[in-house]
Tab-separated table of N, CA and C in Angstrom:
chain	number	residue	atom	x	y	z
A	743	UNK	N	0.808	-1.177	0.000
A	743	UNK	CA	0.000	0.000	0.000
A	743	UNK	C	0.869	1.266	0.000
A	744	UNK	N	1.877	1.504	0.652
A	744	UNK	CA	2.980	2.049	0.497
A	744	UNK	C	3.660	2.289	-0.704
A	745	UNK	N	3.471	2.152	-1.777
A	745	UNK	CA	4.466	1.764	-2.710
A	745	UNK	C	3.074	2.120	-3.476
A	746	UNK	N	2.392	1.681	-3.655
A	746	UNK	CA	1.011	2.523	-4.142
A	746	UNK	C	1.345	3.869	-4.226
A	747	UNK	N	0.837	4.620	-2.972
A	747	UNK	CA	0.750	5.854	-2.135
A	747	UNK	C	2.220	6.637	-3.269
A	748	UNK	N	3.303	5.679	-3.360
A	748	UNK	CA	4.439	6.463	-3.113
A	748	UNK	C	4.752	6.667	-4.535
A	749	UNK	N	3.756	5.550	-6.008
A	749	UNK	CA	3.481	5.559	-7.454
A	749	UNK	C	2.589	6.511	-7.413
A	750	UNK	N	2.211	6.617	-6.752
A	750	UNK	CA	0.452	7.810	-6.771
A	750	UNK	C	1.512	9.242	-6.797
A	751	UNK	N	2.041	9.756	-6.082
A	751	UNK	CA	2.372	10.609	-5.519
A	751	UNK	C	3.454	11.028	-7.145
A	752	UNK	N	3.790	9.971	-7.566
A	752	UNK	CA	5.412	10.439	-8.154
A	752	UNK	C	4.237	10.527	-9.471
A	753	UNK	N	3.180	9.539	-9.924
A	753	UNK	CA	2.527	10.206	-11.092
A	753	UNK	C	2.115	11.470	-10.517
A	754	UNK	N	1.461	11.623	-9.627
A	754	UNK	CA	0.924	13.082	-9.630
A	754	UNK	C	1.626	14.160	-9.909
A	755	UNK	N	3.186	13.998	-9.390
A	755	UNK	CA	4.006	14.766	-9.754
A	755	UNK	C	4.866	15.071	-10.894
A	756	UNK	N	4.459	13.931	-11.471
A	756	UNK	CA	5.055	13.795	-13.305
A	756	UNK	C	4.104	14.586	-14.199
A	757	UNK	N	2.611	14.299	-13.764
A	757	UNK	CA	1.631	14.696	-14.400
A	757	UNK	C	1.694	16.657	-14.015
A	758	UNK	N	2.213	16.473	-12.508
A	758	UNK	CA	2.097	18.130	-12.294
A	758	UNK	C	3.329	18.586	-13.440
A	759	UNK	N	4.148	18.330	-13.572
A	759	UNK	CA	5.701	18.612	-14.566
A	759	UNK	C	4.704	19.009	-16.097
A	760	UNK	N	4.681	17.802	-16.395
A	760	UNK	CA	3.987	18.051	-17.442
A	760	UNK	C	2.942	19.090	-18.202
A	761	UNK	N	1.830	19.124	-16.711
A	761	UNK	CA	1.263	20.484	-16.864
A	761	UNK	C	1.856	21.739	-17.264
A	762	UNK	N	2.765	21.536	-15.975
A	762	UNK	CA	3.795	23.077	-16.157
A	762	UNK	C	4.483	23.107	-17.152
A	763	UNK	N	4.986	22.413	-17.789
A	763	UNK	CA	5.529	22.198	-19.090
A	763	UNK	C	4.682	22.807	-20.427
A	764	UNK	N	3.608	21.978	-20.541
A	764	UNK	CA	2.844	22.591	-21.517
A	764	UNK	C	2.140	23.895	-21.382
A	765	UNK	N	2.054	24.748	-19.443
A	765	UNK	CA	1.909	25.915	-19.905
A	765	UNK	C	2.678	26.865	-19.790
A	766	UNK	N	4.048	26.194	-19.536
A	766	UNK	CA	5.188	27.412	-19.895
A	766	UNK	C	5.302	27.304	-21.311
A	767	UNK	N	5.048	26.081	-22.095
A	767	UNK	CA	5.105	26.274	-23.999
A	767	UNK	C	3.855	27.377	-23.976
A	768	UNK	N	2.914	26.792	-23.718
A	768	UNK	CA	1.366	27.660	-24.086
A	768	UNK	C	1.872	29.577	-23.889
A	769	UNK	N	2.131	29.594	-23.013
A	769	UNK	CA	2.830	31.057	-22.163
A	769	UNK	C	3.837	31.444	-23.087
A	770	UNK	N	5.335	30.353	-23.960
A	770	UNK	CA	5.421	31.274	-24.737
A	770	UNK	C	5.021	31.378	-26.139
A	771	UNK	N	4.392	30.364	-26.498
A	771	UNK	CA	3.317	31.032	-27.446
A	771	UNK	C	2.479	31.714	-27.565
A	772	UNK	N	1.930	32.338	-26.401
A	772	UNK	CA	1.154	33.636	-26.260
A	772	UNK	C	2.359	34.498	-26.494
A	773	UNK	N	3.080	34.934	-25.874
A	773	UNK	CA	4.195	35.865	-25.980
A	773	UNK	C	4.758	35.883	-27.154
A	774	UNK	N	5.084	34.957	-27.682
A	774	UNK	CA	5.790	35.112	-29.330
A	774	UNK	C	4.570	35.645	-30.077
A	775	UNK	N	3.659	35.046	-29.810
A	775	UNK	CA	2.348	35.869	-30.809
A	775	UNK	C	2.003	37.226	-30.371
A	776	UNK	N	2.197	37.694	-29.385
A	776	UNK	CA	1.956	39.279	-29.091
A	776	UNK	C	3.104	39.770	-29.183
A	777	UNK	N	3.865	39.585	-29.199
A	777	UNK	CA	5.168	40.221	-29.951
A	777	UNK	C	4.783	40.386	-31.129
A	778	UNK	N	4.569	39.342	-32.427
A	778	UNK	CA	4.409	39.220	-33.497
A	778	UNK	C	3.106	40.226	-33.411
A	779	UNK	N	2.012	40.470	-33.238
A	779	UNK	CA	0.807	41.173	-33.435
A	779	UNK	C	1.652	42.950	-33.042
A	780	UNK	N	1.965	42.892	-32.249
A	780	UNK	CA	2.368	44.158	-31.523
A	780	UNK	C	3.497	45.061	-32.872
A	781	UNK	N	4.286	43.998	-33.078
A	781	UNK	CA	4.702	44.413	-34.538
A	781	UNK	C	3.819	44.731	-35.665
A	782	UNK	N	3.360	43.788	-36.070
A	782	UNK	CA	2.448	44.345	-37.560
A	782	UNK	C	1.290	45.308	-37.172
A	783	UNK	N	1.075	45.231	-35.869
A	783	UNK	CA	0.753	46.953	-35.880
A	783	UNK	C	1.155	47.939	-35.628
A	784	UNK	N	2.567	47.664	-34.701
A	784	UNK	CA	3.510	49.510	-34.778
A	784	UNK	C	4.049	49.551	-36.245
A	785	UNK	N	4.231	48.416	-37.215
A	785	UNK	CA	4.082	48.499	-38.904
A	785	UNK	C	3.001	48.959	-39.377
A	786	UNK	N	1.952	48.633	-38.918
A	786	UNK	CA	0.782	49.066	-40.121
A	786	UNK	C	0.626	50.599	-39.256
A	787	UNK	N	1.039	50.745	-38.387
A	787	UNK	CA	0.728	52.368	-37.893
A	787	UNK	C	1.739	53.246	-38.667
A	788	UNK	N	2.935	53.073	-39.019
A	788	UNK	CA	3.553	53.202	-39.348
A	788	UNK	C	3.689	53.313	-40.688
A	789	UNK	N	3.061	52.880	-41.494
A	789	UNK	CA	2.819	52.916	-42.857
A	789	UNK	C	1.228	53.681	-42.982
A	790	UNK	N	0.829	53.616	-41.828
A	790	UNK	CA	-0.419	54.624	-42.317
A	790	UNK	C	0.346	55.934	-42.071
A	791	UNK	N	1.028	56.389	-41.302
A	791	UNK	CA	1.758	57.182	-40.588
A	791	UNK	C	2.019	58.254	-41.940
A	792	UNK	N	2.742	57.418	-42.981
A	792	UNK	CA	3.990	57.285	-43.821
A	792	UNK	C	2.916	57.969	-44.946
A	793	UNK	N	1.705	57.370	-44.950
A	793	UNK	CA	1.004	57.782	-46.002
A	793	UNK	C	0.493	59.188	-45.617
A	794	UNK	N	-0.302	59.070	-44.612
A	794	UNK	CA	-0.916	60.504	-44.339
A	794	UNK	C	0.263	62.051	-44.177
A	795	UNK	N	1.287	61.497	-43.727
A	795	UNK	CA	2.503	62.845	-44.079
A	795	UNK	C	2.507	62.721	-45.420
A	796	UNK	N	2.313	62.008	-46.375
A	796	UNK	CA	2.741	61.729	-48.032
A	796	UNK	C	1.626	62.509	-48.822
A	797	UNK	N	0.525	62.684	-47.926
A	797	UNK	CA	-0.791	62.800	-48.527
A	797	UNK	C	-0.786	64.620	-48.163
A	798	UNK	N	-0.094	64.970	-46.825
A	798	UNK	CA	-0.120	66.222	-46.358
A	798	UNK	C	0.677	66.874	-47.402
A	799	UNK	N	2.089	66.313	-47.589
A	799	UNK	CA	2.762	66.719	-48.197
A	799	UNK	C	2.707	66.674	-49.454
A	800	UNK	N	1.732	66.148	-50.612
A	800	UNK	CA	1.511	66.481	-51.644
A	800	UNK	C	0.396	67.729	-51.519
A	801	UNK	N	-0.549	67.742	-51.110
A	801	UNK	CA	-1.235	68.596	-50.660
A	801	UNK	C	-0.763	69.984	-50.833
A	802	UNK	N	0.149	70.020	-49.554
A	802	UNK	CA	1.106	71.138	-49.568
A	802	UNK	C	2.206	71.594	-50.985
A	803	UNK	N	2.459	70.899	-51.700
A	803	UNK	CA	2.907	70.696	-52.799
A	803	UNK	C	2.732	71.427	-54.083
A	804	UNK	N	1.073	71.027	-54.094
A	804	UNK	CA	-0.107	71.231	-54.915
A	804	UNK	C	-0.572	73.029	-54.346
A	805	UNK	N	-0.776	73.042	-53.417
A	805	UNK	CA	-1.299	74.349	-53.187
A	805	UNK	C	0.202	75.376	-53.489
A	806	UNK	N	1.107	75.484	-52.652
A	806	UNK	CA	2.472	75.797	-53.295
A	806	UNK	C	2.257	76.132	-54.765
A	807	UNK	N	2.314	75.194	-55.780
A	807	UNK	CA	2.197	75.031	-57.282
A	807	UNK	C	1.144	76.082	-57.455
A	808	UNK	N	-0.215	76.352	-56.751
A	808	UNK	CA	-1.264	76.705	-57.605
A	808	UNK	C	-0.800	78.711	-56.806
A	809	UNK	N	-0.688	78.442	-55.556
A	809	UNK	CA	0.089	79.998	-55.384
A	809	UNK	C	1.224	80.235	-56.585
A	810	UNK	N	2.000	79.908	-56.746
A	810	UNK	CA	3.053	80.025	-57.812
A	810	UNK	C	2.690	79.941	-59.145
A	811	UNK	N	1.959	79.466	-59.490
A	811	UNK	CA	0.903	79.847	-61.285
A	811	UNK	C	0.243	80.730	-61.104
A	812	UNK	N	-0.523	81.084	-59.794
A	812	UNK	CA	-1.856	82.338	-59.578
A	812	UNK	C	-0.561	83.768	-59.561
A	813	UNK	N	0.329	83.365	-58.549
A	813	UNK	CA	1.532	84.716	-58.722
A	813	UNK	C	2.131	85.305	-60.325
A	814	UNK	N	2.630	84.232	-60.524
A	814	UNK	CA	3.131	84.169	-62.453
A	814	UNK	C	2.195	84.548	-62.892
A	815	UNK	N	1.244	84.520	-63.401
A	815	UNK	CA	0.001	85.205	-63.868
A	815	UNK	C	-0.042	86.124	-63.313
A	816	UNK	N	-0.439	87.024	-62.050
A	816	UNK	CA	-0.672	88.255	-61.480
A	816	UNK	C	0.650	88.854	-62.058
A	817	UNK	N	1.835	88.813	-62.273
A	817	UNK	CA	3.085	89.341	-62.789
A	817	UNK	C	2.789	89.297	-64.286
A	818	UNK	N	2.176	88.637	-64.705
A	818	UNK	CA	2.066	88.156	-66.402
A	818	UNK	C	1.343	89.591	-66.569
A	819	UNK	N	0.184	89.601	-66.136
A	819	UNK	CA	-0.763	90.888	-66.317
A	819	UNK	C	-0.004	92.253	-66.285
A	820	UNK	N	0.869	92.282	-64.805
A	820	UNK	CA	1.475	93.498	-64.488
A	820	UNK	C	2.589	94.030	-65.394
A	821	UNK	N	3.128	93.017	-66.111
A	821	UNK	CA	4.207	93.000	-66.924
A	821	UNK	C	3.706	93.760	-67.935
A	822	UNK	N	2.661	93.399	-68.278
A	822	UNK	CA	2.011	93.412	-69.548
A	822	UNK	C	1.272	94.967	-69.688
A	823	UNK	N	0.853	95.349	-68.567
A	823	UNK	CA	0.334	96.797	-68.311
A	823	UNK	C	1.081	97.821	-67.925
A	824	UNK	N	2.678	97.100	-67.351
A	824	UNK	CA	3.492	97.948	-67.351
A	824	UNK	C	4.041	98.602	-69.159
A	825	UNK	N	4.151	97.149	-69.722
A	825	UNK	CA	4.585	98.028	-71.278
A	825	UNK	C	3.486	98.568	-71.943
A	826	UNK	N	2.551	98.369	-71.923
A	826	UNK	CA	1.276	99.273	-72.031
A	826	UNK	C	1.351	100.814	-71.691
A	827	UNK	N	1.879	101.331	-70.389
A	827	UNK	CA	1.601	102.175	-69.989
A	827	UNK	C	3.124	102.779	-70.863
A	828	UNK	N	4.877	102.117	-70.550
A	828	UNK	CA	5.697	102.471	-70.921
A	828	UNK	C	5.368	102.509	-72.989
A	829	UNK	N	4.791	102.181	-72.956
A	829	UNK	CA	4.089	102.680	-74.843
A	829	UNK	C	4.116	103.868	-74.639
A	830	UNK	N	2.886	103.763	-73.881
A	830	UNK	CA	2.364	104.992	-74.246
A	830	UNK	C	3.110	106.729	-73.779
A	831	UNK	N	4.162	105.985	-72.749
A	831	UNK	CA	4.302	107.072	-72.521
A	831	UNK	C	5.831	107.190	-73.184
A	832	UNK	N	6.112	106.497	-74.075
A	832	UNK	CA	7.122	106.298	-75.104
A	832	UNK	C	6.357	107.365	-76.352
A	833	UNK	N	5.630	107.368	-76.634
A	833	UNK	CA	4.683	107.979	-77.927
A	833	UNK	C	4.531	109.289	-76.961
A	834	UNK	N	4.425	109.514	-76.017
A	834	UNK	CA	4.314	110.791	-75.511
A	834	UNK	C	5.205	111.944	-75.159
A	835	UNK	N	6.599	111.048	-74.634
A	835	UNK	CA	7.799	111.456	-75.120
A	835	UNK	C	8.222	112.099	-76.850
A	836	UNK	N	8.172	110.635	-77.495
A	836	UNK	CA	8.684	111.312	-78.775
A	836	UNK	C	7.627	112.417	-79.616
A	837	UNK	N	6.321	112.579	-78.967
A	837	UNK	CA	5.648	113.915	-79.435
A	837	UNK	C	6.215	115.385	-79.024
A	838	UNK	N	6.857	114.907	-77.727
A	838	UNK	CA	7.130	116.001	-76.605
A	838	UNK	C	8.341	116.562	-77.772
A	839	UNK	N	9.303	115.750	-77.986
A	839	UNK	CA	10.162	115.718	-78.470
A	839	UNK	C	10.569	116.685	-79.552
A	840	UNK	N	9.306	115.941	-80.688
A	840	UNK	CA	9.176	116.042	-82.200
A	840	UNK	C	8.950	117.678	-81.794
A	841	UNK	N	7.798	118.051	-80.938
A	841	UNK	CA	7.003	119.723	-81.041
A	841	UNK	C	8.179	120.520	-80.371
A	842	UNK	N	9.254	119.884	-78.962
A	842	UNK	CA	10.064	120.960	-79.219
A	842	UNK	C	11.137	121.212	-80.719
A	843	UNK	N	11.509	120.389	-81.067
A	843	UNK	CA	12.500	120.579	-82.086
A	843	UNK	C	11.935	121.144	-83.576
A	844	UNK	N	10.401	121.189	-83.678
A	844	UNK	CA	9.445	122.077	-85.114
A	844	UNK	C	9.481	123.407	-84.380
């Protein structure tokens, strides 16, 4: 009966090993998998990250571009009304000119 008691005891304690065994594996397969998850999302944050500065920064890009065509044009005009005005006051000169020297 002894020797029973004393097989009882040493399975129980093989069987306890075992337990602990499979949930220190189980334990680190939770852990290797939240590692792994914890990654592909400071990655996928990270690539959304990547896009939305990409998206700001064309943005910014684009408006830049459309100030800088709306400016070039406002200069296009001014340019253009400046020799307009220097015409005319070219033809006003050489009248000035012509009537002192008749």
């Amino acid at each position: 009966m002894v020797q029973e008691t004393i097989r009882a005891v040493k399975e129980a304690e093989e069987q306890a090993e075992r337990k602990l065994q499979e949930a220190k594996a189980q334990c680190d397969a939770i852990l290797a998998k939240a590692k792994d998850d914890a990654a592909a999302a400071q990655e996928a944050a990270r690539q959304e990250a990547k896009a939305q500065a990409d998206g700001a920064m064309e943005q910014a890009r684009a408006k830049g571009q459309s100030e800088l065509d709306a400016s070039s044009q406002t200069a296009e005009k001014e340019i253009e009304a400046l020799k307009a005005l220097a015409g005319q006051k070219e033809k006003a000169a050489i009248e000035a000119i012509i009537s002192q020297l008749v």
